[in-house]
Coordinates of C-alpha atoms in Angstrom, one line a residue:
X2 CA -16.1 -14.1 48.4
X3 CA -16.3 -11.2 45.4
X4 CA -18.0 -8.7 45.7
X5 CA -21.4 -8.1 43.6
X6 CA -21.6 -5.1 41.7
X7 CA -24.9 -3.7 41.2
X8 CA -26.0 -2.0 37.9
X9 CA -25.7 1.0 38.7
X10 CA -22.5 1.2 39.2
X11 CA -22.2 -0.5 36.2
X12 CA -23.3 1.6 34.2
X13 CA -21.6 3.8 36.0
X14 CA -18.5 2.5 35.0
X15 CA -18.9 1.8 31.9
X16 CA -20.2 5.3 30.7
X17 CA -16.5 6.2 32.5
X18 CA -14.8 5.0 30.5
X19 CA -16.9 5.2 27.3
X20 CA -15.8 9.2 27.6
X21 CA -12.8 8.7 28.5
X22 CA -11.8 6.2 25.6
X23 CA -13.9 9.1 23.7
X24 CA -11.4 11.9 24.6
X25 CA -8.8 9.6 23.9
X26 CA -9.8 8.7 21.1
X27 CA -11.5 12.3 19.6
X28 CA -8.2 13.8 18.5
X29 CA -7.4 11.1 15.8
X30 CA -10.8 11.7 14.9
X31 CA -11.1 15.1 14.6
X32 CA -7.2 14.3 12.3
X33 CA -9.2 12.1 10.3
X34 CA -12.3 14.6 9.2
X35 CA -10.1 17.5 8.9
X36 CA -8.1 15.6 5.8
X37 CA -10.7 15.2 4.2
X38 CA -11.5 18.6 4.0
X39 CA -10.3 21.1 1.5
X40 CA -7.1 23.9 3.0
X41 CA -9.4 27.3 3.1
X42 CA -12.2 24.8 5.0
X43 CA -9.7 23.0 7.2
X44 CA -9.1 26.6 9.3
X45 CA -12.6 27.5 10.3
X46 CA -14.4 26.8 13.6
X47 CA -15.4 23.8 14.5
X48 CA -19.5 23.4 13.2
X49 CA -18.5 25.3 10.6
X50 CA -15.9 22.2 9.5
X51 CA -18.3 19.7 9.9
X52 CA -20.6 21.0 7.7
X53 CA -18.2 21.9 4.6
X54 CA -18.5 19.1 1.8
X55 CA -15.7 16.6 2.4
X56 CA -12.8 15.9 -0.5
X57 CA -9.9 13.8 -1.0
X58 CA -8.3 16.3 -2.5
X59 CA -5.7 16.3 0.3
X60 CA -4.9 13.1 0.3
X61 CA -4.4 13.8 -4.3
X62 CA -1.4 16.7 -2.4
X63 CA 0.0 14.7 -0.6
X64 CA 0.4 11.1 -2.9
X65 CA 1.5 13.6 -5.2
X66 CA 4.2 15.9 -3.2
X67 CA 5.6 13.1 -1.4
X68 CA 7.0 9.2 -2.0
X69 CA 4.2 7.3 0.8
X70 CA 5.5 4.2 -0.1
X71 CA 9.3 4.6 0.0
X72 CA 8.6 6.8 3.8
X73 CA 6.0 3.4 5.1
X74 CA 9.2 0.4 3.6
X75 CA 11.5 2.6 5.7
X76 CA 9.2 2.5 8.9
X77 CA 8.7 -1.5 8.2
X78 CA 12.1 -2.0 7.6
X79 CA 13.0 -0.4 10.2
X80 CA 10.7 -0.6 12.9
X81 CA 11.0 -4.6 12.7
X82 CA 14.4 -4.7 11.8
X83 CA 15.7 -3.1 15.7
X84 CA 12.6 -5.5 17.4
X85 CA 14.2 -9.1 16.4
X86 CA 17.4 -6.9 16.7
X87 CA 16.4 -5.9 20.0
X88 CA 14.9 -9.8 20.8
X89 CA 18.3 -11.6 19.6
X90 CA 20.0 -9.7 22.5
X91 CA 17.2 -9.3 25.3
X92 CA 16.5 -13.2 25.1
X93 CA 19.6 -14.2 26.2
X94 CA 20.3 -11.0 28.9
X95 CA 16.5 -12.3 29.9
X96 CA 17.0 -16.2 30.4
X97 CA 20.1 -15.7 32.4
X98 CA 18.6 -13.3 35.1
X99 CA 15.7 -14.6 35.7
X100 CA 17.5 -18.1 35.6
X101 CA 21.0 -17.8 36.2
X102 CA 20.5 -16.7 40.2
X103 CA 23.0 -13.4 40.7
X104 CA 21.8 -10.6 44.2
X105 CA 22.8 -8.1 41.4
X106 CA 20.0 -8.4 39.0
X107 CA 17.7 -6.0 40.2
X108 CA 20.3 -3.7 40.3
X109 CA 21.1 -4.3 37.1
X110 CA 17.5 -4.2 35.9
X111 CA 16.7 -0.6 37.6
X112 CA 20.1 0.5 35.8
X113 CA 18.5 -0.1 32.4
X114 CA 15.5 1.4 33.2
X115 CA 17.1 4.3 34.0
X116 CA 18.7 4.8 30.6
X117 CA 15.1 5.9 29.9
X118 CA 15.2 8.2 31.6
X119 CA 18.3 10.5 30.4
X120 CA 16.8 12.8 28.0
X121 CA 17.4 11.6 24.1
X122 CA 18.7 15.8 23.2
X123 CA 21.7 14.9 26.0
X124 CA 23.6 11.7 23.8
X125 CA 22.3 13.8 20.6
X126 CA 25.7 15.3 19.5
X127 CA 27.8 12.3 20.3
X128 CA 25.5 10.0 18.4
X129 CA 25.9 12.2 15.7
X130 CA 29.6 12.7 15.1
X131 CA 29.6 8.6 16.2
X132 CA 26.9 8.6 13.3
X133 CA 28.9 10.4 10.8
X134 CA 32.5 8.8 11.6
X135 CA 31.1 5.1 10.6
X136 CA 28.7 6.3 7.5
X137 CA 25.7 5.5 9.1
X138 CA 23.7 8.9 8.7
X139 CA 20.6 8.6 7.0
X140 CA 20.9 5.3 6.8
X141 CA 18.0 2.1 7.7
X142 CA 20.9 0.1 9.8
X143 CA 21.9 3.4 11.5
X144 CA 18.4 4.1 13.0
X145 CA 17.7 0.5 13.1
X146 CA 20.9 -0.4 15.7
X147 CA 20.1 3.3 17.2
X148 CA 15.8 2.2 17.8
X149 CA 17.3 -0.8 18.9
X150 CA 19.5 0.6 21.7
X151 CA 16.6 2.9 22.8
X152 CA 13.7 0.1 23.3
X153 CA 16.6 -2.6 24.7
X154 CA 15.8 -2.0 28.6
X155 CA 12.1 -2.6 27.9
X156 CA 12.0 -5.6 25.9
X157 CA 14.6 -7.1 28.9
X158 CA 12.4 -6.1 31.3
X159 CA 9.4 -7.2 29.0
X160 CA 11.2 -10.7 28.4
X161 CA 12.3 -10.8 32.6
X162 CA 8.8 -10.4 33.6
X163 CA 7.5 -13.3 31.8
X164 CA 10.5 -15.4 32.2
X165 CA 10.1 -15.6 35.8
X166 CA 6.2 -16.6 35.4
X167 CA 8.3 -19.9 34.1
X168 CA 8.7 -22.9 37.0
X169 CA 12.3 -23.1 36.6
X170 CA 12.0 -27.3 37.8
X171 CA 10.6 -27.1 33.7
X172 CA 14.5 -26.1 32.3
X173 CA 15.7 -28.4 34.7
X174 CA 13.8 -30.9 33.4
X175 CA 14.5 -30.7 30.1
X176 CA 18.8 -30.3 30.6
X177 CA 18.3 -34.2 32.6
X178 CA 16.9 -35.0 29.3
X179 CA 20.1 -34.4 27.5
X180 CA 19.2 -30.8 26.3
X181 CA 22.2 -28.0 25.1
X182 CA 20.8 -24.3 26.4
X183 CA 19.9 -23.9 22.1
X184 CA 17.7 -26.0 22.8
X185 CA 16.8 -24.9 26.4
X186 CA 15.9 -21.7 25.2
X187 CA 14.3 -22.6 21.7
X188 CA 13.3 -25.7 22.3
X189 CA 11.5 -25.2 26.2
X190 CA 11.3 -21.6 27.2
X191 CA 10.2 -19.6 24.1
X192 CA 7.6 -21.5 23.1
X193 CA 6.1 -21.5 26.5
X194 CA 6.5 -17.3 26.9
X195 CA 5.5 -17.3 23.0
X196 CA 2.1 -14.4 24.3
X197 CA 4.7 -13.5 26.7
X198 CA 6.9 -12.8 22.9
X199 CA 4.4 -11.6 21.0
X200 CA 3.0 -8.9 23.0
X201 CA 6.7 -7.5 23.7
X202 CA 7.4 -7.5 19.6
X203 CA 4.0 -5.8 19.5
X204 CA 4.7 -2.9 21.1
X205 CA 7.9 -2.3 20.5
X206 CA 7.2 -1.9 16.8
X207 CA 4.8 0.2 17.6
X208 CA 7.7 2.5 19.5
X209 CA 10.0 1.9 17.0
X210 CA 7.1 2.9 14.9
X211 CA 6.1 6.0 16.6
X212 CA 9.6 7.4 17.4
X213 CA 10.9 11.4 15.6
X214 CA 13.0 12.5 17.9
X215 CA 16.1 10.4 16.4
X216 CA 14.4 9.8 12.8
X217 CA 14.5 13.4 12.2
X218 CA 17.4 14.1 13.4
X219 CA 19.6 11.1 11.4
X220 CA 18.1 10.7 8.4
X221 CA 17.2 13.1 5.6
X222 CA 15.9 11.8 2.5
X223 CA 17.9 8.0 1.7
X224 CA 16.0 6.3 5.4
X225 CA 13.4 8.5 6.5
X226 CA 10.9 6.9 8.0
X227 CA 6.4 8.3 8.0
X228 CA 7.8 10.8 11.3
X229 CA 9.8 12.5 8.5
X230 CA 6.8 12.6 6.2
X231 CA 4.6 13.4 8.4
X232 CA 7.5 16.8 9.8
X233 CA 7.8 17.5 6.3
X234 CA 3.7 19.2 5.5
X235 CA 5.2 22.3 8.6
X236 CA 6.9 24.7 6.9
X237 CA 8.6 28.1 8.1
X238 CA 5.8 29.1 5.6
X239 CA 2.7 28.4 7.4
X240 CA 1.0 25.0 8.5
X241 CA -1.5 23.2 6.0
X242 CA -3.9 21.6 8.2
X243 CA -5.4 19.6 5.6
X244 CA -2.6 18.4 4.2
X245 CA -0.7 17.8 7.7
X246 CA -3.9 15.9 8.3
X247 CA -4.1 13.5 5.8
X248 CA 0.1 12.7 5.4
X249 CA -1.6 12.5 9.5
X250 CA -4.0 9.4 8.6
X251 CA -1.3 7.2 6.4
X252 CA 1.2 6.9 8.9
X253 CA -1.0 6.1 11.2
X254 CA -3.7 4.5 10.3
X255 CA -1.1 1.1 9.1
X256 CA 0.5 1.0 12.7
X257 CA -3.6 1.5 14.6
X258 CA -4.9 -1.7 11.6
X259 CA -2.4 -4.1 13.4
X260 CA -2.8 -3.0 16.5
X261 CA -7.1 -3.4 16.3
X262 CA -6.6 -6.5 15.2
X263 CA -3.9 -8.0 17.2
X264 CA -4.9 -6.0 20.3
X265 CA -7.0 -9.3 22.0
X266 CA -3.1 -11.1 22.0
X267 CA -1.1 -7.6 22.6
X268 CA -3.5 -7.6 26.3
X269 CA -3.3 -11.8 26.4
X270 CA 1.1 -11.0 26.3
X271 CA 0.6 -8.1 29.1
X272 CA -1.5 -9.6 31.9
X273 CA 0.6 -13.0 30.9
X274 CA 0.8 -14.5 34.8
X275 CA -0.6 -11.0 36.1
X276 CA -3.6 -13.7 37.2
X277 CA -2.5 -16.7 40.0

């Protein structure tokens, strides 16, 4: 029997949730405010910053100095490419671990997850040398491969969780009706796990979009995504807060808009199978 929630308790929970949300959102809000201030006003005290006049000067300078749309295109290609390539590898792997019984499945999953605990700098040197020898340095395809491998454990873990919620009897019935492996995966398994697939795609696009370490180490000018675009405004002469804030807003705005419009699908996919 569900426990009744008093209005006072509900109001308290709402207040706590809004407080935590505002604390988490405040850095983004402050960056947004600084991006509309002049460079001189951006270094003033918070109250003086709020009273300073609003201007588009920083956005005009950033747009005139940098190729924003080139970096934006690189981010789209790299994030979507690495996610789709990861799905091509992860769907068969997750299917095999979910529907082909093995005593080593959990060990394999834990081993894959343990690779995410390895510090990225620990494998930077060999990967950098491989990129030089394979002529992949500062290329989109090189970043697509690296980010796919980085996020592959997460993709497999998520898909494995969703596939495990699908009754195996449905796949057995499809096999009895003459479905081969290709038809079983494409026409039976994939449609049933569509919410999970959608949330997996969205989450990994966000992870690839926000990746900074590898995109800064393996790119220079040609394939630099928006993370490199932001880093270009941190110079030895100092931090230019207004321009850096404007570049940050231009970089995070697309992914924030995508997350806002897809939040319902993302929540549905992340809670897929949580309630029996």
